Short mmCIF file of N, CA and C in Angstrom, two decimals:
data_model
loop_
_atom_site.label_atom_id
_atom_site.label_comp_id
_atom_site.label_asym_id
_atom_site.label_seq_id
_atom_site.Cartn_x
_atom_site.Cartn_y
_atom_site.Cartn_z
N MET A 208 102.95 122.16 100.81
CA MET A 208 103.78 123.01 100.00
C MET A 208 103.05 123.29 98.69
N PRO A 209 102.85 124.56 98.35
CA PRO A 209 102.12 124.89 97.13
C PRO A 209 102.91 124.48 95.88
N VAL A 210 102.16 124.13 94.85
CA VAL A 210 102.77 123.73 93.59
C VAL A 210 103.20 124.99 92.85
N LYS A 211 104.44 124.99 92.39
CA LYS A 211 104.94 126.12 91.60
C LYS A 211 104.53 125.91 90.16
N LYS A 212 103.96 126.95 89.54
CA LYS A 212 103.47 126.83 88.17
C LYS A 212 104.57 126.41 87.21
N GLN A 213 105.79 126.93 87.40
CA GLN A 213 106.86 126.59 86.48
C GLN A 213 107.29 125.13 86.61
N GLU A 214 106.96 124.48 87.73
CA GLU A 214 107.30 123.07 87.91
C GLU A 214 106.15 122.13 87.60
N ALA A 215 104.94 122.67 87.49
CA ALA A 215 103.77 121.82 87.28
C ALA A 215 103.88 121.03 85.99
N HIS A 216 104.40 121.64 84.93
CA HIS A 216 104.52 120.93 83.66
C HIS A 216 105.58 119.83 83.71
N ARG A 217 106.44 119.88 84.71
CA ARG A 217 107.48 118.88 84.86
C ARG A 217 107.13 117.84 85.92
N ALA A 218 105.88 117.78 86.32
CA ALA A 218 105.47 116.92 87.44
C ALA A 218 105.93 115.48 87.26
N LEU A 219 105.66 114.90 86.13
CA LEU A 219 106.03 113.51 85.89
C LEU A 219 107.54 113.34 85.90
N GLU A 220 108.24 114.27 85.27
CA GLU A 220 109.71 114.21 85.25
C GLU A 220 110.28 114.28 86.67
N LEU A 221 109.75 115.18 87.48
CA LEU A 221 110.21 115.33 88.87
C LEU A 221 109.94 114.05 89.67
N LEU A 222 108.76 113.49 89.47
CA LEU A 222 108.40 112.27 90.18
C LEU A 222 109.30 111.11 89.78
N GLU A 223 109.55 110.98 88.48
CA GLU A 223 110.43 109.90 88.01
C GLU A 223 111.86 110.10 88.49
N ASP A 224 112.31 111.35 88.56
CA ASP A 224 113.65 111.65 89.06
C ASP A 224 113.77 111.26 90.53
N TYR A 225 112.78 111.63 91.32
CA TYR A 225 112.77 111.27 92.75
C TYR A 225 112.79 109.75 92.90
N HIS A 226 111.96 109.09 92.10
CA HIS A 226 111.87 107.63 92.12
C HIS A 226 113.23 106.99 91.83
N SER A 227 113.95 107.55 90.86
CA SER A 227 115.24 106.97 90.46
C SER A 227 116.30 107.11 91.54
N ARG A 228 116.13 108.07 92.45
CA ARG A 228 117.10 108.26 93.53
C ARG A 228 116.86 107.34 94.73
N LEU A 229 115.75 106.62 94.72
CA LEU A 229 115.46 105.69 95.82
C LEU A 229 116.16 104.36 95.52
N SER A 230 117.13 104.01 96.34
CA SER A 230 117.90 102.81 96.02
C SER A 230 118.12 101.86 97.19
N THR A 231 117.86 102.30 98.40
CA THR A 231 118.12 101.42 99.54
C THR A 231 116.96 100.44 99.73
N PRO A 232 117.24 99.32 100.39
CA PRO A 232 116.16 98.35 100.64
C PRO A 232 114.99 98.95 101.44
N GLN A 233 115.28 99.92 102.31
CA GLN A 233 114.22 100.56 103.08
C GLN A 233 113.28 101.37 102.17
N ASP A 234 113.78 101.74 101.00
CA ASP A 234 112.98 102.54 100.06
C ASP A 234 112.07 101.69 99.18
N HIS A 235 112.14 100.37 99.30
CA HIS A 235 111.41 99.49 98.38
C HIS A 235 109.90 99.79 98.36
N ALA A 236 109.29 99.92 99.52
CA ALA A 236 107.84 100.17 99.58
C ALA A 236 107.50 101.52 98.94
N LEU A 237 108.32 102.53 99.23
CA LEU A 237 108.08 103.85 98.64
C LEU A 237 108.27 103.81 97.13
N ARG A 238 109.31 103.11 96.66
CA ARG A 238 109.53 102.98 95.21
C ARG A 238 108.31 102.34 94.54
N SER A 239 107.80 101.28 95.14
CA SER A 239 106.63 100.60 94.58
C SER A 239 105.41 101.52 94.55
N ALA A 240 105.22 102.27 95.62
CA ALA A 240 104.08 103.19 95.69
C ALA A 240 104.20 104.28 94.63
N ILE A 241 105.41 104.81 94.45
CA ILE A 241 105.62 105.85 93.44
C ILE A 241 105.44 105.28 92.04
N GLU A 242 105.89 104.05 91.81
CA GLU A 242 105.67 103.40 90.51
C GLU A 242 104.18 103.31 90.21
N ARG A 243 103.41 103.00 91.23
CA ARG A 243 101.95 102.91 91.06
C ARG A 243 101.37 104.27 90.70
N VAL A 244 101.82 105.32 91.40
CA VAL A 244 101.35 106.68 91.12
C VAL A 244 101.72 107.08 89.69
N ILE A 245 102.94 106.79 89.28
CA ILE A 245 103.39 107.13 87.92
C ILE A 245 102.53 106.40 86.89
N ARG A 246 102.28 105.13 87.12
CA ARG A 246 101.48 104.33 86.18
C ARG A 246 100.06 104.91 86.06
N ILE A 247 99.45 105.25 87.20
CA ILE A 247 98.10 105.83 87.19
C ILE A 247 98.11 107.19 86.50
N PHE A 248 99.10 108.00 86.83
CA PHE A 248 99.21 109.33 86.24
C PHE A 248 99.33 109.23 84.72
N LYS A 249 100.20 108.36 84.24
CA LYS A 249 100.39 108.20 82.79
C LYS A 249 99.10 107.71 82.13
N SER A 250 98.42 106.78 82.78
CA SER A 250 97.18 106.25 82.22
C SER A 250 96.12 107.34 82.11
N ARG A 251 95.96 108.13 83.16
CA ARG A 251 94.97 109.22 83.14
C ARG A 251 95.35 110.30 82.14
N LEU A 252 96.64 110.61 82.08
CA LEU A 252 97.10 111.61 81.13
C LEU A 252 96.85 111.14 79.70
N PHE A 253 97.15 109.88 79.44
CA PHE A 253 96.93 109.32 78.10
C PHE A 253 95.45 109.34 77.76
N GLN A 254 94.60 108.97 78.73
CA GLN A 254 93.15 108.98 78.48
C GLN A 254 92.66 110.41 78.21
N ALA A 255 93.18 111.37 78.95
CA ALA A 255 92.80 112.77 78.72
C ALA A 255 93.21 113.22 77.32
N LEU A 256 94.40 112.82 76.89
CA LEU A 256 94.85 113.17 75.54
C LEU A 256 93.98 112.52 74.48
N LEU A 257 93.58 111.27 74.72
CA LEU A 257 92.67 110.60 73.79
C LEU A 257 91.32 111.32 73.71
N ASP A 258 90.81 111.75 74.87
CA ASP A 258 89.54 112.48 74.90
C ASP A 258 89.64 113.79 74.11
N ILE A 259 90.76 114.49 74.29
CA ILE A 259 90.96 115.75 73.56
C ILE A 259 91.04 115.49 72.06
N GLN A 260 91.79 114.46 71.68
CA GLN A 260 91.93 114.14 70.26
C GLN A 260 90.59 113.77 69.64
N GLU A 261 89.81 112.96 70.37
CA GLU A 261 88.49 112.56 69.88
C GLU A 261 87.58 113.79 69.73
N PHE A 262 87.57 114.65 70.73
CA PHE A 262 86.77 115.87 70.67
C PHE A 262 87.20 116.73 69.48
N TYR A 263 88.49 116.89 69.31
CA TYR A 263 89.02 117.72 68.23
C TYR A 263 88.58 117.18 66.86
N GLU A 264 88.75 115.87 66.68
CA GLU A 264 88.42 115.28 65.38
C GLU A 264 86.92 115.22 65.12
N LEU A 265 86.15 114.78 66.12
CA LEU A 265 84.71 114.57 65.91
C LEU A 265 83.87 115.84 65.99
N THR A 266 84.39 116.86 66.64
CA THR A 266 83.61 118.09 66.79
C THR A 266 84.21 119.24 65.98
N LEU A 267 85.42 119.59 66.31
CA LEU A 267 85.99 120.81 65.71
C LEU A 267 86.35 120.65 64.23
N LEU A 268 86.80 119.48 63.83
CA LEU A 268 87.18 119.28 62.43
C LEU A 268 86.02 118.87 61.53
N ASP A 269 84.87 118.62 62.12
CA ASP A 269 83.71 118.19 61.34
C ASP A 269 83.13 119.38 60.59
N GLU A 270 83.35 119.39 59.28
CA GLU A 270 82.91 120.52 58.46
C GLU A 270 81.41 120.55 58.23
N THR A 271 80.72 119.46 58.59
CA THR A 271 79.26 119.45 58.43
C THR A 271 78.55 120.16 59.58
N LYS A 272 79.29 120.44 60.65
CA LYS A 272 78.69 121.10 61.81
C LYS A 272 78.86 122.61 61.70
N THR A 273 77.83 123.30 62.16
CA THR A 273 77.90 124.77 62.18
C THR A 273 78.72 125.22 63.39
N VAL A 274 79.07 126.50 63.38
CA VAL A 274 79.80 127.07 64.52
C VAL A 274 78.96 126.95 65.79
N GLN A 275 77.65 127.13 65.66
CA GLN A 275 76.76 127.02 66.82
C GLN A 275 76.76 125.59 67.36
N GLN A 276 76.71 124.59 66.48
CA GLN A 276 76.75 123.20 66.92
C GLN A 276 78.08 122.90 67.61
N LYS A 277 79.16 123.37 67.03
CA LYS A 277 80.49 123.16 67.63
C LYS A 277 80.57 123.82 69.00
N THR A 278 79.98 125.02 69.10
CA THR A 278 79.98 125.73 70.38
C THR A 278 79.21 124.94 71.43
N ILE A 279 78.02 124.46 71.06
CA ILE A 279 77.20 123.69 71.99
C ILE A 279 77.93 122.42 72.42
N GLU A 280 78.50 121.69 71.46
CA GLU A 280 79.22 120.46 71.79
C GLU A 280 80.46 120.74 72.64
N THR A 281 81.12 121.86 72.37
CA THR A 281 82.30 122.24 73.17
C THR A 281 81.88 122.54 74.61
N LEU A 282 80.78 123.26 74.77
CA LEU A 282 80.28 123.55 76.12
C LEU A 282 79.84 122.27 76.83
N LEU A 283 79.23 121.35 76.09
CA LEU A 283 78.81 120.08 76.69
C LEU A 283 80.00 119.26 77.17
N ILE A 284 81.04 119.19 76.34
CA ILE A 284 82.21 118.41 76.75
C ILE A 284 82.92 119.08 77.92
N ALA A 285 82.94 120.42 77.93
CA ALA A 285 83.55 121.14 79.06
C ALA A 285 82.78 120.84 80.35
N SER A 286 81.45 120.86 80.26
CA SER A 286 80.62 120.55 81.44
C SER A 286 80.85 119.12 81.91
N LYS A 287 80.94 118.20 80.96
CA LYS A 287 81.17 116.80 81.31
C LYS A 287 82.51 116.65 82.02
N TRP A 288 83.56 117.27 81.48
CA TRP A 288 84.88 117.16 82.09
C TRP A 288 84.92 117.84 83.47
N GLU A 289 84.21 118.96 83.60
CA GLU A 289 84.15 119.62 84.92
C GLU A 289 83.43 118.72 85.92
N HIS A 290 82.34 118.11 85.48
CA HIS A 290 81.58 117.22 86.36
C HIS A 290 82.44 116.01 86.76
N ASP A 291 83.12 115.43 85.78
CA ASP A 291 84.00 114.29 86.07
C ASP A 291 85.07 114.67 87.08
N ASN A 292 85.62 115.87 86.92
CA ASN A 292 86.65 116.34 87.83
C ASN A 292 86.08 116.59 89.23
N ALA A 293 84.85 117.13 89.29
CA ALA A 293 84.21 117.37 90.59
C ALA A 293 83.96 116.06 91.32
N VAL A 294 83.54 115.04 90.58
CA VAL A 294 83.31 113.72 91.19
C VAL A 294 84.62 113.18 91.74
N LYS A 295 85.69 113.30 90.96
CA LYS A 295 87.01 112.83 91.41
C LYS A 295 87.46 113.61 92.63
N THR A 296 87.22 114.93 92.64
CA THR A 296 87.61 115.77 93.78
C THR A 296 86.84 115.35 95.03
N ASN A 297 85.53 115.13 94.89
CA ASN A 297 84.73 114.69 96.04
C ASN A 297 85.22 113.35 96.56
N GLU A 298 85.54 112.43 95.67
CA GLU A 298 86.04 111.12 96.07
C GLU A 298 87.39 111.26 96.77
N THR A 299 88.24 112.12 96.24
CA THR A 299 89.55 112.36 96.85
C THR A 299 89.38 112.94 98.25
N ASN A 300 88.48 113.90 98.40
CA ASN A 300 88.23 114.50 99.71
C ASN A 300 87.68 113.47 100.70
N ARG A 301 86.81 112.59 100.22
CA ARG A 301 86.25 111.55 101.09
C ARG A 301 87.37 110.61 101.55
N ILE A 302 88.24 110.23 100.64
CA ILE A 302 89.35 109.34 100.98
C ILE A 302 90.29 110.02 101.97
N LYS A 303 90.58 111.30 101.74
CA LYS A 303 91.46 112.03 102.67
C LYS A 303 90.83 112.10 104.06
N GLN A 304 89.52 112.31 104.13
CA GLN A 304 88.83 112.36 105.41
C GLN A 304 88.93 111.02 106.13
N GLN A 305 88.75 109.93 105.39
CA GLN A 305 88.87 108.59 105.98
C GLN A 305 90.29 108.36 106.49
N GLU A 306 91.28 108.75 105.70
CA GLU A 306 92.68 108.58 106.10
C GLU A 306 92.97 109.39 107.36
N TYR A 307 92.44 110.61 107.43
CA TYR A 307 92.64 111.45 108.60
C TYR A 307 92.03 110.80 109.84
N GLN A 308 90.81 110.27 109.70
CA GLN A 308 90.16 109.61 110.83
C GLN A 308 90.96 108.38 111.27
N GLN A 309 91.47 107.62 110.32
CA GLN A 309 92.28 106.45 110.66
C GLN A 309 93.55 106.87 111.38
N GLN A 310 94.17 107.96 110.92
CA GLN A 310 95.38 108.45 111.57
C GLN A 310 95.08 108.90 113.00
N GLN A 311 93.95 109.57 113.18
CA GLN A 311 93.57 110.02 114.51
C GLN A 311 93.31 108.83 115.44
N GLU A 312 92.65 107.80 114.92
CA GLU A 312 92.39 106.60 115.72
C GLU A 312 93.70 105.91 116.09
N GLU A 313 94.62 105.83 115.15
CA GLU A 313 95.92 105.20 115.42
C GLU A 313 96.70 106.02 116.44
N LEU A 314 96.65 107.33 116.31
CA LEU A 314 97.32 108.21 117.28
C LEU A 314 96.73 108.01 118.67
N HIS A 315 95.41 107.90 118.75
CA HIS A 315 94.74 107.67 120.04
C HIS A 315 95.18 106.33 120.63
N ARG A 316 95.23 105.28 119.79
CA ARG A 316 95.69 103.97 120.28
C ARG A 316 97.12 104.04 120.79
N GLN A 317 97.97 104.76 120.07
CA GLN A 317 99.36 104.89 120.50
C GLN A 317 99.46 105.65 121.81
N GLN A 318 98.66 106.70 121.96
CA GLN A 318 98.66 107.46 123.20
C GLN A 318 98.19 106.59 124.37
N GLN A 319 97.15 105.79 124.13
CA GLN A 319 96.65 104.89 125.17
C GLN A 319 97.73 103.89 125.57
N HIS A 320 98.42 103.35 124.56
CA HIS A 320 99.47 102.38 124.83
C HIS A 320 100.60 103.02 125.64
N LEU A 321 101.00 104.23 125.28
CA LEU A 321 102.05 104.94 126.02
C LEU A 321 101.62 105.19 127.46
N LEU A 322 100.37 105.57 127.64
CA LEU A 322 99.85 105.81 128.98
C LEU A 322 99.90 104.53 129.81
N GLN A 323 99.48 103.43 129.22
CA GLN A 323 99.53 102.14 129.92
C GLN A 323 100.97 101.77 130.27
N MET A 324 101.89 102.02 129.35
CA MET A 324 103.30 101.70 129.61
C MET A 324 103.84 102.56 130.74
N GLN A 325 103.45 103.84 130.79
CA GLN A 325 103.89 104.72 131.87
C GLN A 325 103.35 104.24 133.21
N ILE A 326 102.10 103.83 133.22
CA ILE A 326 101.49 103.33 134.46
C ILE A 326 102.22 102.08 134.92
N LEU A 327 102.49 101.17 134.02
CA LEU A 327 103.22 99.95 134.37
C LEU A 327 104.62 100.27 134.87
N GLN A 328 105.26 101.23 134.24
CA GLN A 328 106.60 101.61 134.65
C GLN A 328 106.58 102.23 136.05
N GLU A 329 105.58 103.07 136.32
CA GLU A 329 105.46 103.67 137.64
C GLU A 329 105.16 102.61 138.69
N ASP A 330 104.31 101.65 138.34
CA ASP A 330 103.99 100.57 139.27
C ASP A 330 105.22 99.75 139.60
N SER A 331 106.09 99.57 138.64
CA SER A 331 107.28 98.75 138.89
C SER A 331 108.28 99.47 139.79
N LYS A 332 108.15 100.78 139.94
CA LYS A 332 109.03 101.55 140.81
C LYS A 332 108.57 101.54 142.26
N LEU A 333 107.33 101.13 142.52
CA LEU A 333 106.80 101.10 143.88
C LEU A 333 107.52 100.03 144.68
N PRO A 334 107.79 100.31 145.97
CA PRO A 334 108.46 99.29 146.79
C PRO A 334 107.53 98.09 147.02
N ILE A 335 108.15 96.96 147.11
CA ILE A 335 107.38 95.74 147.37
C ILE A 335 107.23 95.59 148.87
N ILE A 336 106.00 95.45 149.33
CA ILE A 336 105.72 95.31 150.76
C ILE A 336 105.24 93.90 151.01
N ASP A 337 105.88 93.24 151.97
CA ASP A 337 105.42 91.90 152.35
C ASP A 337 104.23 92.04 153.27
N LEU A 338 103.14 91.47 152.87
CA LEU A 338 101.94 91.49 153.68
C LEU A 338 101.82 90.17 154.41
N PRO A 339 101.28 90.22 155.62
CA PRO A 339 101.11 88.95 156.35
C PRO A 339 100.11 88.07 155.61
N GLU A 340 100.32 86.77 155.76
CA GLU A 340 99.44 85.81 155.11
C GLU A 340 98.06 85.87 155.74
N ALA A 341 97.06 85.87 154.94
CA ALA A 341 95.70 85.90 155.46
C ALA A 341 95.29 84.48 155.84
N LYS A 342 94.68 84.36 157.02
CA LYS A 342 94.22 83.05 157.48
C LYS A 342 92.71 83.09 157.51
N LEU A 343 92.15 82.10 156.91
CA LEU A 343 90.71 82.01 156.84
C LEU A 343 90.25 80.98 157.88
N THR A 344 89.41 81.41 158.80
CA THR A 344 88.86 80.48 159.79
C THR A 344 87.36 80.44 159.61
N LEU A 345 86.86 79.23 159.58
CA LEU A 345 85.43 79.03 159.41
C LEU A 345 84.82 78.61 160.74
N PRO A 346 83.64 79.09 161.05
CA PRO A 346 82.99 78.66 162.29
C PRO A 346 82.58 77.19 162.17
N LYS A 347 82.63 76.50 163.29
CA LYS A 347 82.22 75.09 163.30
C LYS A 347 80.71 75.01 163.29
N VAL A 348 80.23 74.12 162.47
CA VAL A 348 78.79 73.93 162.37
C VAL A 348 78.46 72.58 163.00
N SER A 349 77.51 72.56 163.96
CA SER A 349 77.13 71.29 164.58
C SER A 349 75.93 70.72 163.86
N ARG A 350 75.90 69.38 163.83
CA ARG A 350 74.80 68.74 163.11
C ARG A 350 73.83 68.12 164.04
#
């Protein structure tokens, strides 16, 4: 489902609202997972705000720097942030690929298990036939 721009700024609020509606014991694992996501999101958001504040104070408000120096430093920080984001995106894509492969393997295992269960079920429907007892006779050996 695509993210709506008008809801993007409310992402944390929406997540916390959803979290607050989870109340049954079956929801415990999901509540814990969402709490973890919220904690990580807040931490990253706070770090991003600190980075912006530091950039603003050390670069843009520094009256000893020329406009050209500020421009260069602004472009450098933009490149750094883009690179950091690209690394995170690549890592996220790698993790998603691993998760997809694990899901496919689990699906294959489940399909194999279902197939085995069907075979066993079909075997149990076969009529039982009494077979005559096999008699083993050995030739006599003279010494």
